[in-house]
Short mmCIF file of C-alpha atoms in Angstrom, two decimals:
data_model
loop_
_atom_site.label_atom_id
_atom_site.label_comp_id
_atom_site.label_asym_id
_atom_site.label_seq_id
_atom_site.Cartn_x
_atom_site.Cartn_y
_atom_site.Cartn_z
CA MET A 1 -132.66 99.50 131.31
CA THR A 2 -133.81 97.18 128.42
CA ALA A 3 -131.43 94.02 127.37
CA GLU A 4 -130.20 94.27 124.06
CA LEU A 5 -127.61 91.68 123.31
CA ILE A 6 -126.60 88.65 124.43
CA ALA A 7 -122.79 88.32 123.81
CA VAL A 8 -120.64 85.38 124.67
CA ASP A 9 -117.54 84.43 125.66
CA TRP A 10 -117.13 80.70 123.98
CA GLY A 11 -113.98 78.97 125.04
CA THR A 12 -112.37 75.11 124.71
CA THR A 13 -113.52 74.88 128.17
CA ASN A 14 -115.63 77.15 128.78
CA ARG A 15 -118.74 79.52 127.68
CA ARG A 16 -119.21 82.63 129.45
CA ALA A 17 -122.51 84.50 128.61
CA TYR A 18 -123.32 88.14 129.50
CA VAL A 19 -126.96 90.08 128.31
CA LEU A 20 -125.86 93.64 127.59
CA ASP A 21 -128.43 96.72 127.71
CA GLY A 22 -127.87 99.34 124.79
CA ASP A 23 -124.75 101.26 127.21
CA GLY A 24 -123.17 98.09 127.58
CA LYS A 25 -123.79 97.44 131.24
CA VAL A 26 -123.93 93.76 132.18
CA LEU A 27 -127.83 92.25 133.51
CA ARG A 28 -126.60 89.88 133.95
CA SER A 29 -123.92 86.61 132.97
CA GLU A 30 -123.44 82.98 133.50
CA ARG A 31 -120.79 81.14 133.19
CA ASP A 32 -120.84 76.84 131.81
CA SER A 33 -118.52 74.67 131.24
CA LYS A 34 -120.34 74.65 127.96
CA GLY A 35 -117.10 75.36 126.00
CA LEU A 36 -116.15 73.70 122.20
CA LEU A 37 -115.22 70.38 123.55
CA ALA A 38 -117.91 69.52 125.01
CA VAL A 39 -120.36 70.90 121.61
CA ALA A 40 -121.17 67.82 119.77
CA PRO A 41 -119.86 67.61 116.05
CA GLY A 42 -123.69 69.95 113.83
CA GLY A 43 -124.44 70.85 118.10
CA PHE A 44 -124.14 75.25 118.31
CA PRO A 45 -127.01 76.20 116.94
CA ALA A 46 -128.94 74.06 119.56
CA GLU A 47 -126.86 75.16 122.19
CA LEU A 48 -127.72 78.84 121.15
CA ALA A 49 -131.28 78.04 121.54
CA ALA A 50 -130.68 76.56 124.81
CA LEU A 51 -128.93 79.36 125.97
CA ARG A 52 -131.42 82.28 124.13
CA ALA A 53 -134.56 80.53 126.26
CA GLU A 54 -133.18 81.11 129.49
CA LEU A 55 -131.07 84.37 128.86
CA GLY A 56 -133.89 85.97 126.15
CA GLN A 57 -134.98 85.84 122.35
CA PHE A 58 -132.29 88.66 121.85
CA PRO A 59 -129.29 89.74 119.08
CA VAL A 60 -125.95 87.42 120.08
CA LEU A 61 -122.07 88.30 119.52
CA MET A 62 -119.99 85.53 119.88
CA ALA A 63 -115.63 85.62 119.66
CA GLY A 64 -112.91 82.61 120.89
CA MET A 65 -113.16 79.02 119.90
CA VAL A 66 -117.12 78.76 118.15
CA GLY A 67 -115.35 80.61 115.25
CA SER A 68 -112.79 78.42 114.40
CA ALA A 69 -112.60 75.29 112.68
CA LYS A 70 -114.12 72.96 115.10
CA GLY A 71 -116.72 75.40 116.02
CA TRP A 72 -119.55 76.66 114.57
CA VAL A 73 -118.25 78.44 111.48
CA ASN A 74 -115.05 78.47 110.21
CA VAL A 75 -114.92 81.91 110.92
CA PRO A 76 -111.60 83.34 108.18
CA TYR A 77 -108.52 85.33 110.63
CA LEU A 78 -107.96 88.96 109.75
CA SER A 79 -104.19 90.30 110.23
CA CYS A 80 -102.95 92.90 112.32
CA PRO A 81 -102.73 96.18 112.85
CA ALA A 82 -106.52 95.74 113.24
CA GLY A 83 -109.07 98.22 115.31
CA ILE A 84 -112.49 97.48 117.10
CA ALA A 85 -113.94 99.09 113.27
CA ASP A 86 -111.78 96.31 111.25
CA LEU A 87 -113.73 93.10 113.02
CA ALA A 88 -117.61 94.75 113.55
CA GLY A 89 -116.95 95.31 109.72
CA ALA A 90 -115.31 91.84 109.65
CA LEU A 91 -118.32 89.72 111.27
CA GLU A 92 -119.68 86.25 110.42
CA TRP A 93 -123.35 86.06 110.46
CA CYS A 94 -124.66 82.89 111.11
CA GLU A 95 -128.33 84.84 111.50
CA PRO A 96 -128.27 87.90 108.67
CA GLY A 97 -128.64 90.31 111.62
CA ARG A 98 -129.78 88.43 115.32
CA THR A 99 -126.85 85.96 114.90
CA ALA A 100 -122.82 86.46 114.62
CA ILE A 101 -119.35 85.41 114.97
CA VAL A 102 -116.32 87.91 115.75
CA PRO A 103 -113.06 86.94 113.38
CA GLY A 104 -109.91 86.19 115.55
CA LEU A 105 -106.31 87.97 114.62
CA ALA A 106 -103.97 87.29 113.06
CA ASP A 107 -100.16 88.31 113.16
CA PRO A 108 -97.96 88.75 109.86
CA ALA A 109 -95.27 86.70 112.20
CA GLY A 110 -97.06 83.89 111.96
CA ASP A 111 -99.44 83.94 115.25
CA VAL A 112 -103.37 83.15 115.79
CA MET A 113 -106.03 84.50 118.22
CA ARG A 114 -110.01 84.20 118.89
CA GLY A 115 -111.22 85.66 121.85
CA GLU A 116 -108.31 87.49 123.17
CA GLU A 117 -108.73 90.15 120.85
CA VAL A 118 -111.66 91.54 122.10
CA GLN A 119 -110.29 91.63 125.46
CA LEU A 120 -107.65 93.59 124.04
CA LEU A 121 -109.60 96.16 122.27
CA GLY A 122 -112.37 96.77 124.85
CA ALA A 123 -109.32 96.89 127.47
CA VAL A 124 -107.90 100.02 125.29
CA ALA A 125 -111.39 101.02 125.35
CA ALA A 126 -112.71 101.39 128.81
CA ALA A 127 -109.72 103.16 129.00
CA LEU A 128 -108.21 100.62 131.42
CA ALA A 129 -105.38 100.42 128.76
CA PRO A 130 -103.36 103.29 127.01
CA PRO A 131 -103.94 103.71 123.09
CA ASP A 132 -99.80 103.09 123.01
CA SER A 133 -99.46 99.60 125.18
CA LEU A 134 -98.16 95.92 125.57
CA LEU A 135 -100.84 94.32 126.92
CA CYS A 136 -100.49 90.74 128.45
CA GLN A 137 -102.73 87.72 128.53
CA PRO A 138 -101.85 84.94 130.88
CA GLY A 139 -103.69 81.45 130.55
CA THR A 140 -103.13 77.82 128.39
CA HIS A 141 -101.22 80.33 126.07
CA CYS A 142 -100.00 83.69 126.82
CA LYS A 143 -100.62 86.55 124.69
CA TRP A 144 -98.57 89.10 124.30
CA ALA A 145 -100.09 92.35 122.28
CA ARG A 146 -99.01 96.12 121.32
CA MET A 147 -101.55 98.42 121.07
CA ALA A 148 -100.68 101.39 119.18
CA GLY A 149 -103.07 103.59 118.65
CA GLY A 150 -105.77 102.36 120.00
CA ARG A 151 -105.67 99.27 117.73
CA ILE A 152 -103.85 95.71 117.61
CA ALA A 153 -100.19 96.12 116.31
CA GLY A 154 -98.64 93.14 116.17
CA PHE A 155 -99.11 89.98 119.25
CA SER A 156 -97.11 87.01 120.01
CA THR A 157 -98.03 83.64 122.07
CA ALA A 158 -96.34 81.89 124.50
CA MET A 159 -97.16 77.62 125.11
CA THR A 160 -96.80 78.88 129.04
CA GLY A 161 -99.72 77.07 130.45
CA GLU A 162 -99.81 73.99 128.73
CA LEU A 163 -96.65 73.52 129.30
CA PHE A 164 -96.80 73.62 133.18
CA ALA A 165 -99.13 71.12 133.02
CA LEU A 166 -97.25 68.47 131.05
CA LEU A 167 -94.50 69.25 133.28
CA LYS A 168 -97.21 68.30 136.76
CA GLU A 169 -98.60 65.41 134.62
CA HIS A 170 -96.33 63.56 132.39
CA SER A 171 -93.05 64.83 132.94
CA LEU A 172 -89.96 63.63 135.61
CA LEU A 173 -90.53 66.04 137.39
CA ALA A 174 -94.35 65.44 137.43
CA ASP A 175 -93.44 63.46 141.40
CA PHE A 176 -92.22 66.74 142.54
CA LEU A 177 -94.64 69.04 141.78
CA THR A 178 -97.84 68.81 143.18
CA GLY A 179 -97.51 71.36 145.73
CA PRO A 180 -99.59 74.93 145.23
CA VAL A 181 -98.06 77.34 143.13
CA SER A 182 -97.33 80.95 145.21
CA ASP A 183 -95.38 84.54 145.27
CA GLY A 184 -92.69 83.76 146.66
CA PRO A 185 -88.51 83.20 147.22
CA ALA A 186 -88.61 79.73 145.57
CA PHE A 187 -91.08 81.10 142.33
CA ARG A 188 -89.07 84.67 142.48
CA ASP A 189 -85.68 82.85 142.26
CA GLY A 190 -87.17 80.94 139.87
CA VAL A 191 -88.70 84.06 137.13
CA ARG A 192 -84.35 84.83 137.86
CA ALA A 193 -83.02 82.18 136.67
CA GLY A 194 -85.58 81.53 133.71
CA MET A 195 -84.86 85.02 132.63
CA ASP A 196 -81.32 84.14 130.99
CA GLY A 197 -82.68 80.82 129.36
CA ARG A 198 -81.27 77.31 129.39
CA LEU A 199 -84.53 76.17 130.27
CA PRO A 200 -84.49 72.77 129.26
CA GLY A 201 -81.36 72.03 131.79
CA LEU A 202 -82.62 74.28 134.98
CA LEU A 203 -86.07 72.72 135.18
CA PHE A 204 -83.93 69.51 135.40
CA ARG A 205 -82.04 70.71 137.88
CA THR A 206 -85.66 71.24 139.50
CA ARG A 207 -85.92 67.72 140.54
CA ALA A 208 -82.46 67.38 140.57
CA ALA A 209 -81.70 70.35 143.33
CA ALA A 210 -85.08 68.55 145.43
CA LEU A 211 -83.48 65.06 145.88
CA LEU A 212 -80.12 66.78 146.92
CA GLY A 213 -81.75 68.55 149.99
CA ARG A 214 -80.86 71.31 148.40
CA ARG A 215 -85.16 72.93 147.76
CA SER A 216 -87.79 71.77 149.66
CA ALA A 217 -89.99 69.44 147.09
CA GLN A 218 -93.39 71.40 148.91
CA ASP A 219 -91.29 74.33 146.68
CA SER A 220 -90.23 72.50 144.03
CA ALA A 221 -94.30 73.76 142.11
CA SER A 222 -93.08 76.93 142.92
CA TYR A 223 -89.74 76.94 141.30
CA ALA A 224 -90.72 75.06 138.43
CA SER A 225 -93.50 77.68 137.94
CA GLY A 226 -91.21 80.80 138.33
CA LEU A 227 -88.58 78.89 135.79
CA LEU A 228 -91.78 78.77 132.22
CA ILE A 229 -92.42 82.80 133.61
CA GLY A 230 -89.57 83.75 133.77
CA ASN A 231 -88.76 82.95 130.93
CA ASP A 232 -91.66 84.21 128.98
CA VAL A 233 -91.59 87.51 130.65
CA GLY A 234 -87.71 87.84 129.62
CA GLY A 235 -89.24 86.88 125.75
CA ALA A 236 -90.67 90.00 126.08
CA ALA A 237 -88.34 92.95 125.44
CA ILE A 238 -90.23 94.80 128.61
CA ALA A 239 -88.31 98.02 128.65
CA ARG A 240 -86.65 99.23 132.24
CA GLU A 241 -89.97 100.46 133.75
CA GLU A 242 -92.20 100.34 130.82
CA PRO A 243 -96.21 99.76 132.21
CA VAL A 244 -97.28 96.28 131.50
CA PHE A 245 -100.73 95.71 131.37
CA ILE A 246 -102.04 92.10 132.59
CA LEU A 247 -105.85 90.31 132.21
CA ALA A 248 -105.68 87.55 134.53
CA ASP A 249 -107.69 86.15 137.49
CA PRO A 250 -105.68 87.72 141.08
CA HIS A 251 -103.92 84.92 140.77
CA LEU A 252 -102.40 83.88 137.79
CA GLY A 253 -102.08 88.05 138.10
CA GLN A 254 -100.28 88.21 141.18
CA LEU A 255 -97.18 85.13 139.94
CA TYR A 256 -96.97 87.76 136.31
CA SER A 257 -96.75 91.36 137.96
CA ALA A 258 -94.04 89.59 139.65
CA ALA A 259 -91.87 88.42 137.35
CA VAL A 260 -93.01 92.05 135.12
CA ALA A 261 -91.46 94.01 138.31
CA ILE A 262 -87.61 91.37 138.45
CA ALA A 263 -87.65 92.32 134.61
CA GLY A 264 -88.01 96.42 135.38
CA GLY A 265 -91.22 96.96 134.01
CA ARG A 266 -94.29 98.22 135.68
CA PRO A 267 -96.94 95.94 135.93
CA THR A 268 -101.10 96.76 136.22
CA LEU A 269 -103.69 94.05 136.72
CA ILE A 270 -106.79 95.00 135.12
CA ASP A 271 -110.07 93.62 134.95
CA SER A 272 -110.25 90.81 132.01
CA HIS A 273 -114.29 90.55 131.95
CA ALA A 274 -115.07 93.95 132.20
CA ALA A 275 -112.50 94.36 129.20
CA PHE A 276 -113.78 91.93 127.55
CA VAL A 277 -117.62 92.91 128.02
CA SER A 278 -116.02 96.66 126.54
CA GLY A 279 -115.09 95.36 123.23
CA ILE A 280 -118.25 93.43 122.44
CA ALA A 281 -120.30 96.30 123.02
CA ARG A 282 -117.97 98.46 120.34
CA ILE A 283 -118.60 96.23 117.88
CA TRP A 284 -121.58 95.08 118.13
CA LYS A 285 -122.45 99.22 118.56
CA ALA A 286 -119.76 99.60 115.14
CA SER A 287 -121.36 97.48 113.69
CA GLN A 288 -124.79 98.71 114.08
CA SER A 289 -123.89 101.86 112.01
#
């Protein structure tokens, strides 16, 4: 097995690099905090040089916020629908034949993504999800994508994770959201309530319920998280018994899986890292043909 490519998922706060062989197999991976926010203006070439010094002098294909307005190069978005061949044909070459950035995608309704498109397409390419399916990527900004014929037909974004973080740090509820979030009765009660709408009023009642002794303060974080995730999932228009493929870490994946099941869908948790590797390897291969 001979290394041929360094694939980099360059996010806002973190960076993950994979050394891949010609078949897309991971030979080595590294994760650090050298995300977009940690790189000084104009500092991306030096950061990549340091990464190559550690991992090897191989071609590099990058995806994520490295291609944003505050990244190395502001790479134009491609419009949906889009597939692997479309992304491969629109790479932004920082160094011809040696260093490139995958473009993000734009939905005609007015939404954007950078980095998630590689995971979505990779999930289908690796047979982790069917060519025609609904995929969910929970996180700070949760993505919902409809796949058609193995391509991304369209998507939408919900600021679910960011809203929860803001509530925990800067809201009237902050003192009541100190407990852990887990999949239990309080979380599921929140999911069901959140699917019914009226989110602002229900969030205020989270505090009131704790003050009045109707719910323990320890359960308030789970309930509030359930409200937000329930509202998010409820807006995804999941059909009864529809499969939903969730790309997330186990904890967040479990929470979304529970919410999808409550909404009547059939959740399947899949490996987001494997999906990224599958997608980036295929985009690189397509760009070389």
